[in-house]
Coordinates of C-alpha atoms and ligand atoms in Angstrom, one line a residue:
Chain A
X144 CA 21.8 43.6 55.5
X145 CA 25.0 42.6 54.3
X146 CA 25.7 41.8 50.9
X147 CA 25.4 38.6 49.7
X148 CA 28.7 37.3 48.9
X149 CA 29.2 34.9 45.4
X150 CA 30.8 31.9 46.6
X151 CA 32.4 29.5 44.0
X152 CA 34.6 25.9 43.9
X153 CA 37.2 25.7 42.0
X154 CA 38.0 22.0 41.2
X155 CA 40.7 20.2 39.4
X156 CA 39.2 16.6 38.4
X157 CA 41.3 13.8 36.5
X158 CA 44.9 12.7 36.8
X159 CA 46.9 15.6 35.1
X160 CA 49.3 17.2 37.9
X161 CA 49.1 21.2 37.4
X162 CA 47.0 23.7 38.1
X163 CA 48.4 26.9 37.4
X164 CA 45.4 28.1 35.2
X165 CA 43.4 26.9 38.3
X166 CA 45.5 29.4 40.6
X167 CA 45.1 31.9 37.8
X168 CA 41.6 32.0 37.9
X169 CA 40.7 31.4 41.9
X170 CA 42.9 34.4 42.3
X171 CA 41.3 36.8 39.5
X172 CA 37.6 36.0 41.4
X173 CA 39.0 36.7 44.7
X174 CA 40.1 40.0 43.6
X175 CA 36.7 40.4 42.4
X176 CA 35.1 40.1 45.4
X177 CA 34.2 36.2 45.3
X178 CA 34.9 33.7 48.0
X179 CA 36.7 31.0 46.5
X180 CA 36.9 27.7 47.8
X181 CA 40.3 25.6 46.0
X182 CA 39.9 22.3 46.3
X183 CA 43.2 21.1 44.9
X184 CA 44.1 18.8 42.2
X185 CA 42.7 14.8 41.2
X186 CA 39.2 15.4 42.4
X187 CA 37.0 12.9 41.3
X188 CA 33.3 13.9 40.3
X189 CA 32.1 12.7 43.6
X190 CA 34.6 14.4 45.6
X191 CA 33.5 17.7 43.8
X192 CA 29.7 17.2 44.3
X193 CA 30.3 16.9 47.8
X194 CA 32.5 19.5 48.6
X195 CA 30.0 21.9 46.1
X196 CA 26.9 20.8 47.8
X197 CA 28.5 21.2 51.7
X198 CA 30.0 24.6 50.8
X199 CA 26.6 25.6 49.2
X200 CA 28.3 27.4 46.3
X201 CA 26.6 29.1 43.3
X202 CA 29.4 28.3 40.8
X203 CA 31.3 25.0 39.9
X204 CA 34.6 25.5 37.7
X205 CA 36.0 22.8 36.3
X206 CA 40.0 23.1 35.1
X207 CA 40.3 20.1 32.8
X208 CA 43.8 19.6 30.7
X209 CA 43.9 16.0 30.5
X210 CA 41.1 15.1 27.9
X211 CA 38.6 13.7 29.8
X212 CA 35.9 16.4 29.8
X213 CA 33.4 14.3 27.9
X214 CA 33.5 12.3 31.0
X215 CA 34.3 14.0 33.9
X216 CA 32.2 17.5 33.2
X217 CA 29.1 15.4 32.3
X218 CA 29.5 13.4 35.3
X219 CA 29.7 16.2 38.1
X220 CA 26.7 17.6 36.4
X221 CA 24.8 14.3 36.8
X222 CA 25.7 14.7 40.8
X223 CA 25.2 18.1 41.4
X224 CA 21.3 17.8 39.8
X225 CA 21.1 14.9 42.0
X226 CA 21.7 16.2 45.3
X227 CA 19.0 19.1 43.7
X228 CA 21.4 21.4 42.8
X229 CA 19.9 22.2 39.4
X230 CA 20.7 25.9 39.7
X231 CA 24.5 26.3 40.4
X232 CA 26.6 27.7 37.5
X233 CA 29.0 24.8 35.8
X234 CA 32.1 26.7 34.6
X235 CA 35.0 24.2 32.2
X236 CA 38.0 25.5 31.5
X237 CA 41.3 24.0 29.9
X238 CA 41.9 22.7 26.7
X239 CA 38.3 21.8 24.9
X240 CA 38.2 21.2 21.2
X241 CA 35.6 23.3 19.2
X242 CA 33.4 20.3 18.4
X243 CA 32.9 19.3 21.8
X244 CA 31.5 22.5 23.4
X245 CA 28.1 22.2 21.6
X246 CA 28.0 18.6 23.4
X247 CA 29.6 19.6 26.6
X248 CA 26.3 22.3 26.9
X249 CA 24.1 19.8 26.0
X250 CA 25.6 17.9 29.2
X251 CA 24.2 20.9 31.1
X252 CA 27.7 23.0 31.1
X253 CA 26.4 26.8 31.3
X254 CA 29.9 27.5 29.5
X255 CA 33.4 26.6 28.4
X256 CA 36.2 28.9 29.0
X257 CA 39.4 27.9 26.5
X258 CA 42.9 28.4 27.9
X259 CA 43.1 32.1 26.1
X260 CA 39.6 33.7 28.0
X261 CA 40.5 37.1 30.0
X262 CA 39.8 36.0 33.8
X263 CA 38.1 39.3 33.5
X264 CA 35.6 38.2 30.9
X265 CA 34.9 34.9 33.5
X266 CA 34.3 37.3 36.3
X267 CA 31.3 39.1 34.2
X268 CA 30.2 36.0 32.8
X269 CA 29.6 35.0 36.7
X270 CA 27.8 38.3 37.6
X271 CA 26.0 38.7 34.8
X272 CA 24.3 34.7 35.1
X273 CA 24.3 34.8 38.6
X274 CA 22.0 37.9 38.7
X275 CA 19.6 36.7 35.7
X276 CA 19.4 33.1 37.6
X277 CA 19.1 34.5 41.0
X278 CA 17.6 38.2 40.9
X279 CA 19.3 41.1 41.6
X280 CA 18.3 41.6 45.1
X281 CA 20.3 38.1 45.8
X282 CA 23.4 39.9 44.6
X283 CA 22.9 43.7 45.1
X284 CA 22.9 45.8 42.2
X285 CA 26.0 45.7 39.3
X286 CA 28.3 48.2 40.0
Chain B
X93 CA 10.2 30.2 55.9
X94 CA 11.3 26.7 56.0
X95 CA 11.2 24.3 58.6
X96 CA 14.9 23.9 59.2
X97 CA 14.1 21.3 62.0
X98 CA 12.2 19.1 59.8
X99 CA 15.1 20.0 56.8
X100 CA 18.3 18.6 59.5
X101 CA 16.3 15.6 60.9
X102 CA 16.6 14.0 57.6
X103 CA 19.9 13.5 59.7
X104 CA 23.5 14.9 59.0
X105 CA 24.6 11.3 56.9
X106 CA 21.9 11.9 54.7
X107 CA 22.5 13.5 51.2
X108 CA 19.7 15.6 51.8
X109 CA 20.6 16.4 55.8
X110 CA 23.5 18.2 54.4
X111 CA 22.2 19.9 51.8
X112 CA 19.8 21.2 54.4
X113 CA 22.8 22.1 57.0
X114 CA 24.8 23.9 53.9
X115 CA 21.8 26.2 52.9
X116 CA 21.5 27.4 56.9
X117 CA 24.9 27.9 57.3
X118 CA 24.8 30.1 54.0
X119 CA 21.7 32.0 55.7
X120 CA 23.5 32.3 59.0
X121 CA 26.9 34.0 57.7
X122 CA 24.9 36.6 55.4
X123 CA 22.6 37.5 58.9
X124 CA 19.4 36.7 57.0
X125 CA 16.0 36.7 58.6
X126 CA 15.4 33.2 57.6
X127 CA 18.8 32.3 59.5
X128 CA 17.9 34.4 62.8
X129 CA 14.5 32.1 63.4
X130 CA 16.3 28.8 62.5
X131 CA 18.8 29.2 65.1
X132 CA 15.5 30.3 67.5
X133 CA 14.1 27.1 66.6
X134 CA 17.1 24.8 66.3
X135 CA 18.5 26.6 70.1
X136 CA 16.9 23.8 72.6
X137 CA 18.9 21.4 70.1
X138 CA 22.1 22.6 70.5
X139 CA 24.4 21.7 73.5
X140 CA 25.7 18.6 72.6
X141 CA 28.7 19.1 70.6
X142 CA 32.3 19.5 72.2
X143 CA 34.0 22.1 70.5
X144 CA 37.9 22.4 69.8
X145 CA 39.5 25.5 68.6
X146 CA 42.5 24.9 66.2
X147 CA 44.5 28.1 66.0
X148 CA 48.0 29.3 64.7
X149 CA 50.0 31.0 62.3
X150 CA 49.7 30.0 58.5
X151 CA 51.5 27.5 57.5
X152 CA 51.9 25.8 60.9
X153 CA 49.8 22.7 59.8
X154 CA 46.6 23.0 61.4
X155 CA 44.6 21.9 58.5
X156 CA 46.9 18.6 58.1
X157 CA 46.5 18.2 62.1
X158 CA 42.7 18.6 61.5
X159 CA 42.3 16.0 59.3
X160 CA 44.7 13.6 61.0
X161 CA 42.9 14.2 64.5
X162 CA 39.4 13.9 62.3
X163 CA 40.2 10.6 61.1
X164 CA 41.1 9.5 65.1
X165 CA 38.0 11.1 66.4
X166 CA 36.0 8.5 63.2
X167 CA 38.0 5.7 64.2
X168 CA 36.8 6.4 67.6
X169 CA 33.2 6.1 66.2
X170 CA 32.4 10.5 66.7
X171 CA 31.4 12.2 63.8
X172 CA 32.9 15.7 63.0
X173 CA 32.0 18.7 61.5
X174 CA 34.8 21.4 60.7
X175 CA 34.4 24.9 60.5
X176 CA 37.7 26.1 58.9
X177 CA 38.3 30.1 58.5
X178 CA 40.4 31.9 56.3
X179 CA 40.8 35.4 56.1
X180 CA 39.0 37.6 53.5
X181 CA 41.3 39.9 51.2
X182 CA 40.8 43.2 52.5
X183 CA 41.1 45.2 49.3
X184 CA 38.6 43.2 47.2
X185 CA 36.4 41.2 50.1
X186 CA 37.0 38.5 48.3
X187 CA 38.6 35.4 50.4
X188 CA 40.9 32.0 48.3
X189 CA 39.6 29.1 50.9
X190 CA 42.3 26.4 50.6
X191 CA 42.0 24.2 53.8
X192 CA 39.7 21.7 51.7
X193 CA 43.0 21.2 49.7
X194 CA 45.0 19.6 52.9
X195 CA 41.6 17.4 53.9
X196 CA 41.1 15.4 50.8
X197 CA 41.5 12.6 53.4
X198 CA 37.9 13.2 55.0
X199 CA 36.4 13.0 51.2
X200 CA 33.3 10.6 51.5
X201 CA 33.1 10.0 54.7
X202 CA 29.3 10.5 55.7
X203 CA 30.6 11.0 59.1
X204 CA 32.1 14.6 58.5
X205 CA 31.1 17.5 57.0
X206 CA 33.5 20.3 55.8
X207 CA 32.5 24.5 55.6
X208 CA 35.1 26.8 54.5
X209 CA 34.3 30.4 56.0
X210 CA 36.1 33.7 54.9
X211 CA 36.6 36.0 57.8
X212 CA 34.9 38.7 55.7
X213 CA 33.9 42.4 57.8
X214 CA 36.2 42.8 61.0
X215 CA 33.1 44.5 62.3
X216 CA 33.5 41.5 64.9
X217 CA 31.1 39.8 62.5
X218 CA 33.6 36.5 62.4
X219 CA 32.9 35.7 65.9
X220 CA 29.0 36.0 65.9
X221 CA 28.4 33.9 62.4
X222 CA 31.1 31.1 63.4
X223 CA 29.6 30.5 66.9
X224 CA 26.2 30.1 65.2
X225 CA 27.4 27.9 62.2
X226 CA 28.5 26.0 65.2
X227 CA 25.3 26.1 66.5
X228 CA 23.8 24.7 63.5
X229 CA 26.4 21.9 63.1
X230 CA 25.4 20.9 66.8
X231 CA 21.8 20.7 66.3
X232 CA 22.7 18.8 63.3
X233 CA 24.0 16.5 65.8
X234 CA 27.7 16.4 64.9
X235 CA 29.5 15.0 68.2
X236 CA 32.4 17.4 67.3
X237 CA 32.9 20.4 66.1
X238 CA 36.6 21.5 65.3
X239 CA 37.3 25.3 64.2
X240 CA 40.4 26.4 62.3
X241 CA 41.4 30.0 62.5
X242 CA 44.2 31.6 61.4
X243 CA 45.8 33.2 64.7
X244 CA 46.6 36.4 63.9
X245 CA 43.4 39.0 64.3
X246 CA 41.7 39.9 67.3
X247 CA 38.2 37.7 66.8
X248 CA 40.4 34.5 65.7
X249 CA 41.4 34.7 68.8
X250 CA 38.0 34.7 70.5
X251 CA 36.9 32.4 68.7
X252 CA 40.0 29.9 69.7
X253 CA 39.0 30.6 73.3
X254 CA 35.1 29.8 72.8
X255 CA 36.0 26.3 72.3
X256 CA 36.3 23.7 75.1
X257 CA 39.7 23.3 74.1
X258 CA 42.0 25.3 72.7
X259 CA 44.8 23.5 70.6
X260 CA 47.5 26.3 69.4
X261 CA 49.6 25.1 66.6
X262 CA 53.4 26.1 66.7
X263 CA 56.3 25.1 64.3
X264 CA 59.8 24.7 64.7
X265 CA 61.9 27.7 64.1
X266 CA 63.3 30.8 65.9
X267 CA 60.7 33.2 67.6
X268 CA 58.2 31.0 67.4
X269 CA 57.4 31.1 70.9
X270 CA 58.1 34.9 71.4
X271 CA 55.5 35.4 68.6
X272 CA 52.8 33.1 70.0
X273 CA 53.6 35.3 73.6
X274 CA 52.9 38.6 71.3
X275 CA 49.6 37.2 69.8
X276 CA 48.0 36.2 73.0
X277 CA 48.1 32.5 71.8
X278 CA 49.6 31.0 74.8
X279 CA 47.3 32.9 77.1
X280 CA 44.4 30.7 75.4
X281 CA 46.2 27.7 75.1
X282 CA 44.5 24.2 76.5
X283 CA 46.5 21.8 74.5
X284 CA 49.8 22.8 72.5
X285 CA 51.4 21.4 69.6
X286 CA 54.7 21.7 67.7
X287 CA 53.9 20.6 64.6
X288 CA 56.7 19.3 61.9
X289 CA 58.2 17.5 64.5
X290 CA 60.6 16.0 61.9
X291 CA 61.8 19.5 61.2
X292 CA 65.1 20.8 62.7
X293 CA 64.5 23.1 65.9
X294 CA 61.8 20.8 67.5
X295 CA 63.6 20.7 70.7
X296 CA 64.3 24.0 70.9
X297 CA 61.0 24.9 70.3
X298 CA 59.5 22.5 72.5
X299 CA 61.8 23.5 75.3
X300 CA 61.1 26.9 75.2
X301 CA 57.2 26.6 75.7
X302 CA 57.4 23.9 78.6
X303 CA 59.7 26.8 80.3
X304 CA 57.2 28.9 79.8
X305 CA 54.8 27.1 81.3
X306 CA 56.0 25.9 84.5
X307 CA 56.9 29.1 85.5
X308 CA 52.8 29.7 85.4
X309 CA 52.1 30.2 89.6
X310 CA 51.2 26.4 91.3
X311 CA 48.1 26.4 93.1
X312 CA 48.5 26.3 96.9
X313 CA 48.3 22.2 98.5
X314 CA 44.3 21.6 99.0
X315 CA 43.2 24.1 96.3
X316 CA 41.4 22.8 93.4
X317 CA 43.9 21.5 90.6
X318 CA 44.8 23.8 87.5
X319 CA 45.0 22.6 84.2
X320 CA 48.7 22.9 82.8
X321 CA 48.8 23.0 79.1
X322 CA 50.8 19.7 77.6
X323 CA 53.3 20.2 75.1
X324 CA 52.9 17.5 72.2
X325 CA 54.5 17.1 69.2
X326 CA 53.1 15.9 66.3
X327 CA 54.2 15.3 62.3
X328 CA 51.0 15.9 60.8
X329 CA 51.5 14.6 57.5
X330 CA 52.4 11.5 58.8
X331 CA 49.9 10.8 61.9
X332 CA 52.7 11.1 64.5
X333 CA 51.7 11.8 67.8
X334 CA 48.2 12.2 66.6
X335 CA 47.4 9.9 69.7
X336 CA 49.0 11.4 72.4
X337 CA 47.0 14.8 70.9
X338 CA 43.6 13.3 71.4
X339 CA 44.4 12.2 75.0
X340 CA 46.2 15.6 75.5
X341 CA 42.4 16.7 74.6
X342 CA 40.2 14.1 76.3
X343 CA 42.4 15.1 79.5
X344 CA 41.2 18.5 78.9
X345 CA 37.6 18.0 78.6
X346 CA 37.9 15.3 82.0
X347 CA 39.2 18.2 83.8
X348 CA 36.9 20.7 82.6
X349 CA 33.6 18.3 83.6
X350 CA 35.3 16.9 86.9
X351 CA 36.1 21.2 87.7
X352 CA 32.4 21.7 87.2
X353 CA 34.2 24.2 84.7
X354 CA 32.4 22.9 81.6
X355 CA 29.4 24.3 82.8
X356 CA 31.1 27.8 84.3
X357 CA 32.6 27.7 80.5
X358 CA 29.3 27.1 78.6
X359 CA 28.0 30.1 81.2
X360 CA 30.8 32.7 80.5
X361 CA 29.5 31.7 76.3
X362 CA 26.2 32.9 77.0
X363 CA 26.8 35.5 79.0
X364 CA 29.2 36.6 76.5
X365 CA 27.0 36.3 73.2
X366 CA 23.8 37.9 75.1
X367 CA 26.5 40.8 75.9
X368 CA 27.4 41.2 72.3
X369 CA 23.9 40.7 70.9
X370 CA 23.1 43.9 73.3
X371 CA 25.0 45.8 72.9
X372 CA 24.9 45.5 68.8
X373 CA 21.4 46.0 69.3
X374 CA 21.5 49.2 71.8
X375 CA 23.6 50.7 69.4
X376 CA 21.7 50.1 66.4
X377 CA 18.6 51.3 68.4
X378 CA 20.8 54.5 69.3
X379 CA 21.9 55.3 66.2
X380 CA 18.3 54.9 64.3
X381 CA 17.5 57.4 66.8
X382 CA 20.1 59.7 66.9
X383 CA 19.4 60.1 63.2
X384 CA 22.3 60.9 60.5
X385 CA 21.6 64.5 61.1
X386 CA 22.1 64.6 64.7
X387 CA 25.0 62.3 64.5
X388 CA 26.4 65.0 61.9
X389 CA 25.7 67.8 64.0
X390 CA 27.7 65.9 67.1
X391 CA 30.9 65.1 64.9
X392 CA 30.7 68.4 63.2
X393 CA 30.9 70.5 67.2
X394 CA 33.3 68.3 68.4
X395 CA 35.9 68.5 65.0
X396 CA 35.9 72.1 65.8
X397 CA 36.8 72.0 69.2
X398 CA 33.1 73.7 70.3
X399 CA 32.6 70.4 72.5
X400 CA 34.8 67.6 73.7
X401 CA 33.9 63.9 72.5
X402 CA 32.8 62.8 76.2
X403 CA 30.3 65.6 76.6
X404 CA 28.9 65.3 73.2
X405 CA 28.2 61.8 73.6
X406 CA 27.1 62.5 76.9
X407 CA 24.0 65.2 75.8
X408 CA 23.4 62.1 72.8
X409 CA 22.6 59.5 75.7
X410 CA 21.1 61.7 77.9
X411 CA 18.8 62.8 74.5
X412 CA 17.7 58.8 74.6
X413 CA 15.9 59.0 77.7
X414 CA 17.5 56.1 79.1
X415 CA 17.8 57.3 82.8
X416 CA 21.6 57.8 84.3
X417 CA 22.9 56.2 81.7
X418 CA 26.7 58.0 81.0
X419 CA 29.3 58.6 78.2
X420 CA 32.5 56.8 78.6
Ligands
GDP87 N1 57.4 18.5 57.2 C1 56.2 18.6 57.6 N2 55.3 19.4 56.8 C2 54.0 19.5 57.3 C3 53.6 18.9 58.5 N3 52.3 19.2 58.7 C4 51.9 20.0 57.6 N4 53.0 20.2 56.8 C5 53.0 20.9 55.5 O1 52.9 22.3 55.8 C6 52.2 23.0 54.8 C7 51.1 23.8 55.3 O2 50.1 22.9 55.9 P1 48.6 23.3 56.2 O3 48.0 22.2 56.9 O4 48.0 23.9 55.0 O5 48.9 24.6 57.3 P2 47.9 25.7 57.8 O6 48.0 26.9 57.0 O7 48.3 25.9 59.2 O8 46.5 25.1 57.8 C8 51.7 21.9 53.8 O9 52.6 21.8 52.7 C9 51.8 20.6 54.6 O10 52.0 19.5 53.8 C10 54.5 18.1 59.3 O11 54.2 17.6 60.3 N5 55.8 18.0 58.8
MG88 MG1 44.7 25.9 56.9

């Protein structure tokens, strides 16, 4: 049976117009093997929810530079659980000041990624949740 | 096992319609068990759907032309589901799906329903996992089902030609043509387009495939007619000629019921996808009994020249017991 592949969307909500980091980082979990679906920049939380739940990914990342993560993480959340996907990984990265992580994973973010994180350390933090979430046989064995 | 029936009859406009349709097409492209008995079930289903193949270099436009020809197919009142490919990074297996970022157009329309697939093994897996997410999207009850592949490989191909119509995607610019000839595009061709019309070269271009195609051999007076492939241009980020593609397309699908050759096509499918599912299946069946060992043993005689590869795979069939079956 073939491996089970990890597939994750990688989405750019709110009005801020680059997404180099985003790049950066669908890139580094290609090259780790992931299936990476790039959805572009000025997604609203709606727009992500549906592209997340018709792409049936295990992982949502969320590039946020503009300031609005209080609102827009939060929000996708809110959707994602609604459509009954409680299970999939919520991923911010960007610019998120130390007081408002604690918050943010209250929101139900599994974890926040500042703009200096190794893409490497991203790609374990994936495997590593993915496998206690889902069992290993979902995923094969780590390498 | 779940009723996947039940699951897609909450309807595909449905939040939880779609869920159900993402999760089977997940447990279609990893071949799961679950996967193999809902597209048992969901079979007598199917059949509805016209299907049209999108296919082309990168870059050419085809997910712009996707989404431009899925908004005229809503206006029309059809609902769409898109199957777009992309291939998978053959160092890491990984794949970077990017068509969603062309078709943010299409966002929140109940009416369509987007799945981005990476080509992933070239084991000739692509073509068996997209005709069945196909499948799926059908008996989801989708009234069409466009599929975007990349033009280049050998199954991208195939799966272009499994469509009722085949729409190849060209773009202005020297060679164009020639390199379409070299791929085996134009050979599959229904419906082409030159895309970027507003770029230089369109004439050119356009000249040089309608050339091409008149020189194809006219069908004696009396004989049944022959489908020419149109030449349409289009500027996709801009809905030009978007129209005149659609009725390039409804043509096609006319002539294939008024030919009777919708139903030869459909035919050819089956035929085609029993074939495969055979002989993967023979040859699985072989090999499990071959063993590792004797399979071993064969290569091992044969890499030193003690047997030739046509006799050793000769004394493996005969070793099956399946009658005069012989090597080739
Ligand atoms: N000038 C021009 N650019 C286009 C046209 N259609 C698509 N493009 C652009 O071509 C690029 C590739 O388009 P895309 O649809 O992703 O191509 P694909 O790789 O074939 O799916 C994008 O930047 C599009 O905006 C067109 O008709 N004219
Ligand atoms: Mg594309």
């Amino acid at each position: 049976m073939p491996e089970r592949k990890i597939r994750v969307l990688i989405a750019k909500p709110g009005l801020d117009g680059h997404d180099r980091g985003a790049r950066v980082v669908a890139r580094a979990l290609r090259d780790a093997g992931m299936e990476v679906i790039y959805t572009g920049l000025r997604q609203t939380p709606p727009m992500i929810a549906e592209a997340a739940l018709q792409e049936d990914v295990d992982v949502v990342g969320l590039s946020i530079l503009s300031g609005a993560h209080m609102t827009l993480a939060p929000r996708v959340v809110e959707l994602l659980h609604a459509q009954g996907m409680d299970d999939v990984l919520v991923l911010v990265g960007g610019i998120i000041p130390e007081p408002d992580i604690p918050l943010l994973h209250a929101a139900g973010v599994d974890q926040v990624f500042g703009p200096g994180a190794a893409t490497g350390d991203i790609v374990a933090y994936i495997r590593a949740h993915l496998q206690a979430r889902l069992g290993r046989a979902a995923y094969g064995e780590p390498p | 096992m779940n009723d996947w029936l039940d699951l897609l009859g909450a309807g595909p406009d449905k939040p939880a319609g779609r869920r159900a349709l993402a999760r089977l097409i997940t447990h279609i492209e990893n071949d799961t068990a679950e996967g193999s008995s809902a597209l048992a079930a969901l079979y007598p289903y199917t059949g509805r759907a016209y299907r049209i193949g999108v296919t082309g270099a990168g870059g050419a436009g085809k997910s712009t032309l996707v989404t431009a020809l899925t908004c005229a197919l809503r206006a029309r009142g059809q609902t769409v589901g898109i199957i777009a490919v992309d291939p998978t990074s053959p160092f890491s297996g990984g794949a970077l799906l990017g068509d969603r970022v062309r078709m943010h157009k299409l966002a929140g329309d109940p009416g369509v329903f987007i799945r981005s697939m990476a080509s992933r093994g070239a084991r000739g897996g692509l073509a068996r996992a997209t005709a069945d997410v196909a499948l799926a999207m059908d008996a989801a009850g989708f009234d069409i089902l466009i599929i975007e592949t990349v033009g280049a490989g050998q199954s991208e191909v195939e799966i272009a030609r499994t469509a009722h119509t085949a729409v190849v995607v060209e773009a202005p610019g020297m060679g164009d043509a020639v390199q379409a000839l070299k791929a085996g595009l134009l050979e599959i061709a229904d419906v082409l387009v030159v895309n970027k019309a507003d770029r230089p070269g369109v004439r050119a271009t356009v000249n040089a495939l309608q050339t091409m195609f008149e020189s194809m051999p006219h069908p004696p007076p009396g004989a049944p007619p022959v489908w020419f492939p149109p030449v349409i241009e289009t500027v996709a980020t801009k809905d030009d000629g978007i129209e005149a593609l659609l009725d390039a397309i409804d043509a096609h699908c006319v002539y294939l019921n008024e030919s009777n050759k919708r139903a030869e096509h459909e035919r050819a499918r089956v035929e085609a996808d029993i074939m495969r599912r055979l002989r993967d299946g023979l040859l699985g069946a072989a090999l499990d009994c071959i063993g590792a060992a004797g399979w071993e043993a064969a290569v091992a005689q044969v890499a030193a020249r003690q047997t030739d590869p046509q006799t050793a795979a000769g004394a493996l069939i005969a070793a099956l017991g399946l009658g005069e079956a012989k090597a080739r």
